[in-house]
């Protein structure tokens, strides 16, 4: 009871700070993050793998699946080499350099062992976990070399998904609480993003980009004061900065607006990560490691400012149209159509209907052929690829008048394939050819943000 009480007291002002791959992408970046977290406020620091590492591990696993041991060995040695450089630059003393080398040796010996054996999904997950295990151990060592107290909390001791592959919040909460209570009185708890165990206790992960999700789950589990997601951009921008000039960070967003933007293309935040924070009502702050003084974006339960806030775009969209004059009016038709997508675990992003046809979009085309074959039972099916969803996000209740006009005026010269409006009060989605995306984003930017 006494211990629980202490925990309750700690968590009241505990922060979660997550640093992405580029933020810990070199020895120099790791040192910078160490400075940023050394503030005296109790916190859980969640780290991604150093940038490039997870991609290399995916590549290594790919070679091993194909039994290309030569390719695997070469990729493993290249990655190992990179870590040796990091060790040389990160640590000052010979003692820590030696500790670092030992760490690398143990992880790479583990990876190399898989080149001998059978290779399955389980081995792949175990290999992918090495990136976050390495980055967090390096941070922990660096902090201790700098005489900054920290505790390394293994995510594999508390992060877990259930039999449906969804995070097991109860388990996470109980076990994370225990990990912290077993190590009371520290200010910095360092743990791995992305990696988890599945319902069988095997090593698994929360899918690519999943460290944000880890941070949000951890924040919800400890009722953190705030969840901070540190990356290399100064917050969520009002348009895609890779495509459009003159974008600016948005100061505040509601959870719903942030979820729409993350889902429809804003790369800064993993879409699933909004939900746990929203349910626990914990603010999420997006910050820039390269410019720590910049305000960033604050995501919370209220949205300040009305009207249109931002535009995002998501590529690699496939549209499927099912035409069936005969069936469509009959009730139960939609259910049958959706059931096919459900069977193939393929989620639908946009949907529009008319008397004779229903069109949907998907981004996961792994089962496209099977889906199309089954849909043919109900009518003629057309498939269209190389499309992008352009999504305009904001708070459309208060001042919804006139916005549709501005949006369509901006897209005057662009052929719009589908429109979805009204599904939520935060989003208007438009489907365009990917070849037209840039023009659409630039023109929307001018009409919605520049000439107001
Ligand atoms: N390291 C993982 C990835 O690259 C997870 C993450 O960075 O969020 O996907
Ligand atoms: Mg990320």
JSON list of C-alpha atoms in Angstrom, two decimals, residues 85-252:
[
{"chain": "A", "resi": 85, "resn": "UNK", "atom": "CA", "xyz": [31.59, 4.01, -34.99]},
{"chain": "A", "resi": 86, "resn": "UNK", "atom": "CA", "xyz": [28.80, 5.19, -32.69]},
{"chain": "A", "resi": 87, "resn": "UNK", "atom": "CA", "xyz": [30.57, 3.66, -29.67]},
{"chain": "A", "resi": 88, "resn": "UNK", "atom": "CA", "xyz": [33.83, 5.39, -30.55]},
{"chain": "A", "resi": 89, "resn": "UNK", "atom": "CA", "xyz": [32.13, 8.76, -30.79]},
{"chain": "A", "resi": 90, "resn": "UNK", "atom": "CA", "xyz": [29.70, 8.37, -27.92]},
{"chain": "A", "resi": 91, "resn": "UNK", "atom": "CA", "xyz": [31.82, 7.31, -24.98]},
{"chain": "A", "resi": 92, "resn": "UNK", "atom": "CA", "xyz": [34.77, 9.16, -23.50]},
{"chain": "A", "resi": 93, "resn": "UNK", "atom": "CA", "xyz": [36.35, 6.59, -21.25]},
{"chain": "A", "resi": 94, "resn": "UNK", "atom": "CA", "xyz": [37.96, 3.31, -22.25]},
{"chain": "A", "resi": 95, "resn": "UNK", "atom": "CA", "xyz": [35.81, 1.55, -19.69]},
{"chain": "A", "resi": 96, "resn": "UNK", "atom": "CA", "xyz": [32.57, 2.67, -21.36]},
{"chain": "A", "resi": 97, "resn": "UNK", "atom": "CA", "xyz": [33.94, 2.08, -24.84]},
{"chain": "A", "resi": 98, "resn": "UNK", "atom": "CA", "xyz": [34.63, -1.49, -23.75]},
{"chain": "A", "resi": 99, "resn": "UNK", "atom": "CA", "xyz": [31.13, -1.82, -22.27]},
{"chain": "A", "resi": 100, "resn": "UNK", "atom": "CA", "xyz": [29.68, -0.50, -25.53]},
{"chain": "A", "resi": 101, "resn": "UNK", "atom": "CA", "xyz": [31.66, -2.98, -27.60]},
{"chain": "A", "resi": 102, "resn": "UNK", "atom": "CA", "xyz": [30.50, -5.82, -25.38]},
{"chain": "A", "resi": 103, "resn": "UNK", "atom": "CA", "xyz": [26.91, -4.72, -25.83]},
{"chain": "A", "resi": 104, "resn": "UNK", "atom": "CA", "xyz": [27.23, -4.65, -29.59]},
{"chain": "A", "resi": 105, "resn": "UNK", "atom": "CA", "xyz": [28.93, -7.99, -29.62]},
{"chain": "A", "resi": 106, "resn": "UNK", "atom": "CA", "xyz": [26.17, -9.63, -27.64]},
{"chain": "A", "resi": 107, "resn": "UNK", "atom": "CA", "xyz": [23.37, -8.27, -29.85]},
{"chain": "A", "resi": 108, "resn": "UNK", "atom": "CA", "xyz": [25.14, -9.08, -33.09]},
{"chain": "A", "resi": 109, "resn": "UNK", "atom": "CA", "xyz": [26.12, -12.56, -31.93]},
{"chain": "A", "resi": 110, "resn": "UNK", "atom": "CA", "xyz": [22.41, -13.09, -31.28]},
{"chain": "A", "resi": 111, "resn": "UNK", "atom": "CA", "xyz": [21.49, -11.84, -34.77]},
{"chain": "A", "resi": 112, "resn": "UNK", "atom": "CA", "xyz": [24.20, -13.93, -36.43]},
{"chain": "A", "resi": 113, "resn": "UNK", "atom": "CA", "xyz": [22.97, -17.07, -34.69]},
{"chain": "A", "resi": 114, "resn": "UNK", "atom": "CA", "xyz": [19.83, -16.95, -36.82]},
{"chain": "A", "resi": 115, "resn": "UNK", "atom": "CA", "xyz": [21.84, -17.49, -39.98]},
{"chain": "A", "resi": 116, "resn": "UNK", "atom": "CA", "xyz": [22.32, -21.12, -38.93]},
{"chain": "A", "resi": 117, "resn": "UNK", "atom": "CA", "xyz": [18.75, -22.09, -38.18]},
{"chain": "A", "resi": 118, "resn": "UNK", "atom": "CA", "xyz": [15.25, -22.27, -39.52]},
{"chain": "A", "resi": 119, "resn": "UNK", "atom": "CA", "xyz": [13.83, -18.83, -40.10]},
{"chain": "A", "resi": 120, "resn": "UNK", "atom": "CA", "xyz": [10.22, -18.04, -39.22]},
{"chain": "A", "resi": 121, "resn": "UNK", "atom": "CA", "xyz": [8.12, -15.05, -38.29]},
{"chain": "A", "resi": 122, "resn": "UNK", "atom": "CA", "xyz": [9.18, -15.47, -34.68]},
{"chain": "A", "resi": 123, "resn": "UNK", "atom": "CA", "xyz": [12.88, -15.16, -35.55]},
{"chain": "A", "resi": 124, "resn": "UNK", "atom": "CA", "xyz": [12.12, -12.12, -37.68]},
{"chain": "A", "resi": 125, "resn": "UNK", "atom": "CA", "xyz": [10.41, -10.36, -34.77]},
{"chain": "A", "resi": 126, "resn": "UNK", "atom": "CA", "xyz": [13.32, -11.22, -32.49]},
{"chain": "A", "resi": 127, "resn": "UNK", "atom": "CA", "xyz": [15.73, -9.66, -34.97]},
{"chain": "A", "resi": 128, "resn": "UNK", "atom": "CA", "xyz": [13.60, -6.52, -35.41]},
{"chain": "A", "resi": 129, "resn": "UNK", "atom": "CA", "xyz": [13.62, -6.01, -31.63]},
{"chain": "A", "resi": 130, "resn": "UNK", "atom": "CA", "xyz": [17.39, -5.55, -31.54]},
{"chain": "A", "resi": 131, "resn": "UNK", "atom": "CA", "xyz": [17.27, -1.95, -32.80]},
{"chain": "A", "resi": 132, "resn": "UNK", "atom": "CA", "xyz": [15.37, -0.55, -29.81]},
{"chain": "A", "resi": 133, "resn": "UNK", "atom": "CA", "xyz": [17.25, -2.80, -27.38]},
{"chain": "A", "resi": 134, "resn": "UNK", "atom": "CA", "xyz": [20.51, -1.33, -28.66]},
{"chain": "A", "resi": 135, "resn": "UNK", "atom": "CA", "xyz": [19.47, 2.34, -28.70]},
{"chain": "A", "resi": 136, "resn": "UNK", "atom": "CA", "xyz": [18.10, 2.23, -25.15]},
{"chain": "A", "resi": 137, "resn": "UNK", "atom": "CA", "xyz": [21.11, 0.39, -23.75]},
{"chain": "A", "resi": 138, "resn": "UNK", "atom": "CA", "xyz": [23.45, 2.89, -25.41]},
{"chain": "A", "resi": 139, "resn": "UNK", "atom": "CA", "xyz": [21.47, 5.79, -23.93]},
{"chain": "A", "resi": 140, "resn": "UNK", "atom": "CA", "xyz": [21.53, 4.20, -20.50]},
{"chain": "A", "resi": 141, "resn": "UNK", "atom": "CA", "xyz": [25.30, 3.68, -20.67]},
{"chain": "A", "resi": 142, "resn": "UNK", "atom": "CA", "xyz": [25.88, 7.19, -21.94]},
{"chain": "A", "resi": 143, "resn": "UNK", "atom": "CA", "xyz": [23.81, 8.67, -19.12]},
{"chain": "A", "resi": 144, "resn": "UNK", "atom": "CA", "xyz": [25.74, 6.69, -16.55]},
{"chain": "A", "resi": 145, "resn": "UNK", "atom": "CA", "xyz": [29.07, 7.73, -18.03]},
{"chain": "A", "resi": 146, "resn": "UNK", "atom": "CA", "xyz": [27.85, 11.31, -17.60]},
{"chain": "A", "resi": 147, "resn": "UNK", "atom": "CA", "xyz": [26.86, 10.52, -13.98]},
{"chain": "A", "resi": 148, "resn": "UNK", "atom": "CA", "xyz": [23.18, 10.97, -14.77]},
{"chain": "A", "resi": 149, "resn": "UNK", "atom": "CA", "xyz": [21.10, 8.43, -12.90]},
{"chain": "A", "resi": 150, "resn": "UNK", "atom": "CA", "xyz": [18.72, 6.32, -15.00]},
{"chain": "A", "resi": 151, "resn": "UNK", "atom": "CA", "xyz": [17.03, 2.93, -14.99]},
{"chain": "A", "resi": 152, "resn": "UNK", "atom": "CA", "xyz": [16.60, 0.72, -18.03]},
{"chain": "A", "resi": 153, "resn": "UNK", "atom": "CA", "xyz": [13.09, -0.78, -17.99]},
{"chain": "A", "resi": 154, "resn": "UNK", "atom": "CA", "xyz": [12.69, -3.65, -20.49]},
{"chain": "A", "resi": 155, "resn": "UNK", "atom": "CA", "xyz": [9.56, -3.09, -22.59]},
{"chain": "A", "resi": 156, "resn": "UNK", "atom": "CA", "xyz": [9.36, -6.86, -23.01]},
{"chain": "A", "resi": 157, "resn": "UNK", "atom": "CA", "xyz": [8.50, -7.00, -19.28]},
{"chain": "A", "resi": 158, "resn": "UNK", "atom": "CA", "xyz": [5.33, -4.92, -19.63]},
{"chain": "A", "resi": 159, "resn": "UNK", "atom": "CA", "xyz": [4.31, -4.16, -23.24]},
{"chain": "A", "resi": 160, "resn": "UNK", "atom": "CA", "xyz": [1.94, -6.81, -24.50]},
{"chain": "A", "resi": 161, "resn": "UNK", "atom": "CA", "xyz": [-0.78, -7.41, -27.06]},
{"chain": "A", "resi": 162, "resn": "UNK", "atom": "CA", "xyz": [-3.80, -9.67, -26.61]},
{"chain": "A", "resi": 163, "resn": "UNK", "atom": "CA", "xyz": [-5.02, -12.50, -28.82]},
{"chain": "A", "resi": 164, "resn": "UNK", "atom": "CA", "xyz": [-6.52, -9.98, -31.27]},
{"chain": "A", "resi": 165, "resn": "UNK", "atom": "CA", "xyz": [-3.18, -8.22, -31.57]},
{"chain": "A", "resi": 166, "resn": "UNK", "atom": "CA", "xyz": [-4.50, -5.20, -29.64]},
{"chain": "A", "resi": 167, "resn": "UNK", "atom": "CA", "xyz": [-2.55, -3.71, -26.71]},
{"chain": "A", "resi": 168, "resn": "UNK", "atom": "CA", "xyz": [-3.49, -5.36, -23.44]},
{"chain": "A", "resi": 169, "resn": "UNK", "atom": "CA", "xyz": [-3.90, -2.20, -21.38]},
{"chain": "A", "resi": 170, "resn": "UNK", "atom": "CA", "xyz": [-4.56, -3.93, -18.10]},
{"chain": "A", "resi": 171, "resn": "UNK", "atom": "CA", "xyz": [-1.42, -6.05, -18.42]},
{"chain": "A", "resi": 172, "resn": "UNK", "atom": "CA", "xyz": [0.65, -3.05, -19.50]},
{"chain": "A", "resi": 173, "resn": "UNK", "atom": "CA", "xyz": [-0.51, -0.96, -16.59]},
{"chain": "A", "resi": 174, "resn": "UNK", "atom": "CA", "xyz": [0.02, -3.62, -13.93]},
{"chain": "A", "resi": 175, "resn": "UNK", "atom": "CA", "xyz": [3.44, -4.62, -15.17]},
{"chain": "A", "resi": 176, "resn": "UNK", "atom": "CA", "xyz": [4.79, -1.17, -15.90]},
{"chain": "A", "resi": 177, "resn": "UNK", "atom": "CA", "xyz": [3.66, -0.09, -12.46]},
{"chain": "A", "resi": 178, "resn": "UNK", "atom": "CA", "xyz": [5.51, -3.05, -10.96]},
{"chain": "A", "resi": 179, "resn": "UNK", "atom": "CA", "xyz": [8.68, -2.27, -12.93]},
{"chain": "A", "resi": 180, "resn": "UNK", "atom": "CA", "xyz": [8.70, 1.29, -11.61]},
{"chain": "A", "resi": 181, "resn": "UNK", "atom": "CA", "xyz": [7.83, 0.30, -8.06]},
{"chain": "A", "resi": 182, "resn": "UNK", "atom": "CA", "xyz": [10.69, -2.18, -8.09]},
{"chain": "A", "resi": 183, "resn": "UNK", "atom": "CA", "xyz": [13.03, 0.69, -8.92]},
{"chain": "A", "resi": 184, "resn": "UNK", "atom": "CA", "xyz": [11.70, 3.57, -6.85]},
{"chain": "A", "resi": 185, "resn": "UNK", "atom": "CA", "xyz": [13.22, 6.99, -6.45]},
{"chain": "A", "resi": 186, "resn": "UNK", "atom": "CA", "xyz": [14.69, 7.55, -9.91]},
{"chain": "A", "resi": 187, "resn": "UNK", "atom": "CA", "xyz": [14.01, 10.39, -12.31]},
{"chain": "A", "resi": 188, "resn": "UNK", "atom": "CA", "xyz": [14.74, 8.83, -15.67]},
{"chain": "A", "resi": 189, "resn": "UNK", "atom": "CA", "xyz": [13.30, 5.47, -16.71]},
{"chain": "A", "resi": 190, "resn": "UNK", "atom": "CA", "xyz": [14.45, 4.50, -20.20]},
{"chain": "A", "resi": 191, "resn": "UNK", "atom": "CA", "xyz": [12.49, 1.97, -22.22]},
{"chain": "A", "resi": 192, "resn": "UNK", "atom": "CA", "xyz": [12.09, 0.67, -25.76]},
{"chain": "A", "resi": 193, "resn": "UNK", "atom": "CA", "xyz": [9.38, 1.85, -28.11]},
{"chain": "A", "resi": 194, "resn": "UNK", "atom": "CA", "xyz": [7.91, -0.48, -30.76]},
{"chain": "A", "resi": 195, "resn": "UNK", "atom": "CA", "xyz": [8.75, -3.84, -29.18]},
{"chain": "A", "resi": 196, "resn": "UNK", "atom": "CA", "xyz": [6.24, -5.91, -27.25]},
{"chain": "A", "resi": 197, "resn": "UNK", "atom": "CA", "xyz": [5.20, -9.44, -26.51]},
{"chain": "A", "resi": 198, "resn": "UNK", "atom": "CA", "xyz": [2.19, -11.11, -28.05]},
{"chain": "A", "resi": 199, "resn": "UNK", "atom": "CA", "xyz": [-0.55, -13.03, -26.24]},
{"chain": "A", "resi": 200, "resn": "UNK", "atom": "CA", "xyz": [1.74, -16.10, -26.10]},
{"chain": "A", "resi": 201, "resn": "UNK", "atom": "CA", "xyz": [4.57, -14.14, -24.55]},
{"chain": "A", "resi": 202, "resn": "UNK", "atom": "CA", "xyz": [6.64, -14.23, -27.72]},
{"chain": "A", "resi": 203, "resn": "UNK", "atom": "CA", "xyz": [8.66, -11.24, -28.91]},
{"chain": "A", "resi": 204, "resn": "UNK", "atom": "CA", "xyz": [6.55, -9.09, -31.20]},
{"chain": "A", "resi": 205, "resn": "UNK", "atom": "CA", "xyz": [6.20, -5.43, -32.17]},
{"chain": "A", "resi": 206, "resn": "UNK", "atom": "CA", "xyz": [3.58, -2.73, -32.61]},
{"chain": "A", "resi": 207, "resn": "UNK", "atom": "CA", "xyz": [4.29, -2.46, -36.36]},
{"chain": "A", "resi": 208, "resn": "UNK", "atom": "CA", "xyz": [6.52, 0.01, -38.18]},
{"chain": "A", "resi": 209, "resn": "UNK", "atom": "CA", "xyz": [6.53, 3.46, -36.64]},
{"chain": "A", "resi": 210, "resn": "UNK", "atom": "CA", "xyz": [5.03, 1.93, -33.50]},
{"chain": "A", "resi": 211, "resn": "UNK", "atom": "CA", "xyz": [7.23, 3.74, -30.96]},
{"chain": "A", "resi": 212, "resn": "UNK", "atom": "CA", "xyz": [4.74, 6.60, -30.86]},
{"chain": "A", "resi": 213, "resn": "UNK", "atom": "CA", "xyz": [2.08, 4.06, -30.00]},
{"chain": "A", "resi": 214, "resn": "UNK", "atom": "CA", "xyz": [4.29, 2.67, -27.20]},
{"chain": "A", "resi": 215, "resn": "UNK", "atom": "CA", "xyz": [4.70, 6.18, -25.79]},
{"chain": "A", "resi": 216, "resn": "UNK", "atom": "CA", "xyz": [0.99, 6.82, -25.84]},
{"chain": "A", "resi": 217, "resn": "UNK", "atom": "CA", "xyz": [0.17, 3.47, -24.20]},
{"chain": "A", "resi": 218, "resn": "UNK", "atom": "CA", "xyz": [2.79, 4.11, -21.53]},
{"chain": "A", "resi": 219, "resn": "UNK", "atom": "CA", "xyz": [1.47, 7.61, -20.93]},
{"chain": "A", "resi": 220, "resn": "UNK", "atom": "CA", "xyz": [-2.05, 6.26, -20.53]},
{"chain": "A", "resi": 221, "resn": "UNK", "atom": "CA", "xyz": [-0.84, 3.45, -18.25]},
{"chain": "A", "resi": 222, "resn": "UNK", "atom": "CA", "xyz": [0.87, 5.80, -15.78]},
{"chain": "A", "resi": 223, "resn": "UNK", "atom": "CA", "xyz": [-1.61, 8.68, -16.21]},
{"chain": "A", "resi": 224, "resn": "UNK", "atom": "CA", "xyz": [1.28, 10.87, -17.29]},
{"chain": "A", "resi": 225, "resn": "UNK", "atom": "CA", "xyz": [1.09, 14.63, -17.09]},
{"chain": "A", "resi": 226, "resn": "UNK", "atom": "CA", "xyz": [1.99, 14.84, -20.76]},
{"chain": "A", "resi": 227, "resn": "UNK", "atom": "CA", "xyz": [3.21, 12.64, -23.59]},
{"chain": "A", "resi": 228, "resn": "UNK", "atom": "CA", "xyz": [5.89, 14.29, -25.68]},
{"chain": "A", "resi": 229, "resn": "UNK", "atom": "CA", "xyz": [6.78, 12.98, -29.12]},
{"chain": "A", "resi": 230, "resn": "UNK", "atom": "CA", "xyz": [10.16, 14.37, -30.19]},
{"chain": "A", "resi": 231, "resn": "UNK", "atom": "CA", "xyz": [11.06, 14.17, -33.87]},
{"chain": "A", "resi": 232, "resn": "UNK", "atom": "CA", "xyz": [12.94, 16.25, -36.41]},
{"chain": "A", "resi": 233, "resn": "UNK", "atom": "CA", "xyz": [10.17, 18.65, -37.34]},
{"chain": "A", "resi": 234, "resn": "UNK", "atom": "CA", "xyz": [8.68, 21.45, -35.26]},
{"chain": "A", "resi": 235, "resn": "UNK", "atom": "CA", "xyz": [5.19, 19.99, -34.90]},
{"chain": "A", "resi": 236, "resn": "UNK", "atom": "CA", "xyz": [2.35, 19.00, -37.16]},
{"chain": "A", "resi": 237, "resn": "UNK", "atom": "CA", "xyz": [2.26, 21.32, -40.16]},
{"chain": "A", "resi": 238, "resn": "UNK", "atom": "CA", "xyz": [-0.76, 22.78, -41.91]},
{"chain": "A", "resi": 239, "resn": "UNK", "atom": "CA", "xyz": [0.28, 21.07, -45.13]},
{"chain": "A", "resi": 240, "resn": "UNK", "atom": "CA", "xyz": [2.87, 18.56, -46.31]},
{"chain": "A", "resi": 241, "resn": "UNK", "atom": "CA", "xyz": [6.22, 20.40, -46.02]},
{"chain": "A", "resi": 242, "resn": "UNK", "atom": "CA", "xyz": [7.81, 17.93, -48.46]},
{"chain": "A", "resi": 243, "resn": "UNK", "atom": "CA", "xyz": [5.42, 19.04, -51.20]},
{"chain": "A", "resi": 244, "resn": "UNK", "atom": "CA", "xyz": [4.34, 22.59, -50.41]},
{"chain": "A", "resi": 245, "resn": "UNK", "atom": "CA", "xyz": [6.44, 25.65, -49.51]},
{"chain": "A", "resi": 246, "resn": "UNK", "atom": "CA", "xyz": [5.44, 28.03, -46.73]},
{"chain": "A", "resi": 247, "resn": "UNK", "atom": "CA", "xyz": [3.84, 25.56, -44.39]},
{"chain": "A", "resi": 248, "resn": "UNK", "atom": "CA", "xyz": [3.77, 26.31, -40.68]},
{"chain": "A", "resi": 249, "resn": "UNK", "atom": "CA", "xyz": [3.34, 24.28, -37.49]},
{"chain": "A", "resi": 250, "resn": "UNK", "atom": "CA", "xyz": [-0.15, 24.19, -35.96]},
{"chain": "A", "resi": 251, "resn": "UNK", "atom": "CA", "xyz": [-0.15, 25.34, -32.34]},
{"chain": "A", "resi": 252, "resn": "UNK", "atom": "CA", "xyz": [-3.07, 23.24, -31.09]}
]
